[in-house]
Amino acid sequence: MANFKEAYEILKRLEFNSPKNALHKNEGEEGLTWMGIYEKANPGWIGWEKIRPTLRAAGSMEEASVVLYKDALLQADTANFYKVKYWNKIKGEDIKSQSVASEIFIFGVNAGIGVAIKAAQKIVGVTADAVVGEETLKALNSYDEARFDKEFDRAEIEHYKALIEKNPKLKINANGWRNRAEAG
């Protein structure tokens, strides 16, 4: 069965590999982002209780980011956030293939868990209802892993193309999204 820690390590390599920018503020967004956790979307997340005072005490956001990145408890809270909000919703522990579970998890973090689950469900030929139930698990666990990987990468890229068509300003993200789809 798939393992959250392995999927999370892939996510960290793709998203959070620099202590200097683990904490940042994205242009056009109102709040901070810590390792992909957007403050405005997740204001009650426990990690903000440590991040805010550290940021106030630090000389810069980069300095606070480096200090916070080394905090083992904050790192554990961050991993737990992703496990509860994403991994558990895809029932990752019940998916046999690590690569299939990792693909769905990583895309879910970036595009939304419902989008990722529906994409997987369409590929394996079950009702695309964004809920991972027994039928979805059975289909995922019997589907050819290499075929799923190729088809899921295509689905991710198509999703990102559609986003860019709706909002051409997002084209700046196109290469990164493509690389992410193919690396995940």
Coordinates of C-alpha atoms in Angstrom, one line a residue:
M1 CA 0.0 0.0 0.0
A2 CA 1.1 3.6 -0.7
N3 CA 2.9 5.5 2.0
F4 CA 2.2 9.2 2.9
K5 CA 5.8 9.9 3.8
E6 CA 7.0 8.9 0.4
A7 CA 4.4 11.1 -1.4
Y8 CA 5.1 14.0 1.0
E9 CA 8.8 13.8 0.2
I10 CA 8.1 14.1 -3.5
L11 CA 5.8 17.1 -2.8
K12 CA 8.5 18.7 -0.7
R13 CA 11.1 18.3 -3.5
L14 CA 8.7 19.9 -5.9
E15 CA 7.4 22.7 -3.7
F16 CA 9.3 23.4 -0.6
N17 CA 13.0 22.7 -1.1
S18 CA 14.4 26.1 -0.1
P19 CA 14.3 27.2 3.6
K20 CA 14.7 30.8 2.3
N21 CA 11.2 30.9 0.7
A22 CA 9.2 28.3 2.6
L23 CA 7.5 31.4 4.1
H24 CA 6.5 33.9 1.5
K25 CA 3.8 36.3 0.2
N26 CA 2.6 35.6 -3.3
E27 CA 1.9 38.6 -5.5
G28 CA -1.8 39.4 -5.5
E29 CA -2.6 37.3 -2.4
E30 CA -3.6 38.9 0.9
G31 CA -2.0 36.5 3.3
L32 CA 1.2 34.6 3.9
T33 CA 2.0 31.2 2.5
W34 CA 4.0 28.6 4.5
M35 CA 5.1 25.6 2.5
G36 CA 2.0 25.8 0.3
I37 CA -0.4 26.5 3.1
Y38 CA -2.2 29.8 2.3
E39 CA -3.1 31.8 5.3
K40 CA -6.3 33.3 3.9
A41 CA -7.6 29.8 2.9
N42 CA -6.5 28.2 6.2
P43 CA -6.6 30.9 8.9
G44 CA -7.2 28.5 11.7
W45 CA -4.2 26.2 11.0
I46 CA -2.1 25.7 14.1
G47 CA 1.1 26.6 12.5
W48 CA 0.2 30.3 12.2
E49 CA 0.5 30.5 16.0
K50 CA 4.3 29.9 15.6
I51 CA 4.8 31.7 12.3
R52 CA 3.4 35.1 13.2
P53 CA 5.5 35.8 16.3
T54 CA 8.6 34.4 14.6
L55 CA 8.0 36.7 11.6
R56 CA 7.6 39.7 13.9
A57 CA 10.8 38.9 15.8
A58 CA 12.9 38.3 12.6
G59 CA 14.7 40.9 10.6
S60 CA 13.0 39.8 7.4
M61 CA 10.7 37.2 5.9
E62 CA 13.6 35.2 4.5
E63 CA 15.2 35.1 8.0
A64 CA 12.0 34.0 9.6
S65 CA 11.5 31.4 6.9
V66 CA 15.0 29.9 7.6
V67 CA 14.3 29.7 11.3
L68 CA 10.9 28.2 10.9
Y69 CA 12.1 25.7 8.3
K70 CA 14.3 24.2 11.0
D71 CA 11.5 23.9 13.5
A72 CA 10.7 20.2 13.9
L73 CA 7.3 20.7 15.5
L74 CA 6.2 23.1 12.7
Q75 CA 7.4 20.7 10.1
A76 CA 5.3 17.9 11.8
D77 CA 2.3 20.2 11.9
T78 CA 2.8 21.0 8.2
A79 CA 3.0 17.3 7.2
N80 CA -0.1 16.6 9.3
F81 CA -2.0 19.3 7.5
Y82 CA -1.2 17.7 4.2
K83 CA -2.0 14.2 5.5
V84 CA -5.4 15.2 6.9
K85 CA -6.5 17.6 4.2
Y86 CA -5.3 15.7 1.1
W87 CA -3.8 12.3 1.7
N88 CA -6.6 11.0 3.8
K89 CA -9.2 12.3 1.4
I90 CA -7.8 10.2 -1.4
K91 CA -7.5 7.2 0.9
G92 CA -3.9 7.0 0.0
E93 CA -3.1 4.2 2.4
D94 CA -5.7 2.0 0.5
I95 CA -4.1 2.6 -2.9
K96 CA -1.7 -0.2 -3.8
S97 CA 0.6 1.8 -6.2
Q98 CA 2.8 4.5 -4.6
S99 CA 3.1 6.3 -7.9
V100 CA -0.7 6.4 -8.4
A101 CA -1.3 7.7 -4.9
S102 CA 1.5 10.2 -5.1
E103 CA 0.2 11.5 -8.5
I104 CA -3.3 12.1 -7.2
F105 CA -2.0 13.6 -3.9
I106 CA 0.4 16.0 -5.5
F107 CA -2.0 17.2 -8.1
G108 CA -4.7 17.6 -5.4
V109 CA -2.4 19.9 -3.4
N110 CA -1.9 22.1 -6.4
A111 CA -5.3 22.0 -8.2
G112 CA -7.7 21.0 -5.5
I113 CA -8.4 17.6 -4.1
G114 CA -11.8 17.3 -5.9
V115 CA -10.2 18.1 -9.3
A116 CA -7.5 15.5 -8.7
I117 CA -9.9 12.7 -7.6
K118 CA -12.2 13.4 -10.6
A119 CA -9.3 13.3 -13.0
A120 CA -8.3 9.9 -11.6
Q121 CA -11.9 8.6 -11.6
K122 CA -12.3 9.6 -15.3
I123 CA -9.1 7.7 -16.2
V124 CA -10.1 4.5 -14.5
G125 CA -13.7 4.7 -15.8
V126 CA -15.8 5.2 -12.6
T127 CA -18.3 7.9 -11.8
A128 CA -16.4 11.2 -11.4
D129 CA -17.9 12.4 -8.1
A130 CA -14.7 13.5 -6.3
V131 CA -15.3 10.9 -3.6
V132 CA -12.9 8.0 -3.2
G133 CA -15.1 5.0 -2.3
E134 CA -14.8 1.2 -2.8
E135 CA -15.5 1.4 -6.5
T136 CA -12.8 4.0 -7.1
L137 CA -10.3 2.2 -5.0
K138 CA -11.0 -1.1 -6.8
A139 CA -10.6 0.6 -10.2
L140 CA -7.4 2.4 -9.1
N141 CA -5.9 -0.7 -7.7
S142 CA -6.5 -2.8 -10.8
Y143 CA -5.5 -0.1 -13.4
D144 CA -2.1 -0.4 -15.2
E145 CA 0.3 1.9 -13.3
A146 CA 2.3 3.0 -16.3
R147 CA -0.8 3.8 -18.3
F148 CA -2.3 5.7 -15.3
D149 CA 0.9 7.8 -15.0
K150 CA 0.8 8.8 -18.7
E151 CA -3.0 9.5 -18.7
F152 CA -2.9 11.4 -15.4
D153 CA 0.0 13.6 -16.6
R154 CA -2.1 14.4 -19.7
A155 CA -5.1 15.2 -17.5
E156 CA -3.0 17.5 -15.3
I157 CA -1.6 19.4 -18.3
E158 CA -5.1 19.8 -19.8
H159 CA -6.3 21.2 -16.6
Y160 CA -3.6 23.8 -16.5
K161 CA -4.1 24.7 -20.2
A162 CA -7.8 25.3 -19.4
L163 CA -6.8 27.6 -16.5
I164 CA -4.5 29.5 -18.8
E165 CA -7.2 29.9 -21.5
K166 CA -9.6 31.3 -18.8
N167 CA -6.9 33.6 -17.4
P168 CA -3.9 34.3 -19.8
K169 CA -1.9 35.9 -17.0
L170 CA -1.4 32.4 -15.6
K171 CA 0.7 31.5 -18.7
I172 CA 3.7 32.5 -16.5
N173 CA 3.1 29.2 -14.6
A174 CA 2.8 27.0 -17.7
N175 CA 6.4 25.5 -17.7
G176 CA 6.4 25.0 -14.0
W177 CA 3.0 23.3 -14.1
R178 CA 4.1 21.0 -17.0
N179 CA 7.3 20.1 -15.2
R180 CA 5.3 19.4 -12.0
A181 CA 2.8 17.2 -13.9
E182 CA 5.6 15.2 -15.5
A183 CA 7.7 14.9 -12.3
G184 CA 4.8 14.0 -9.9

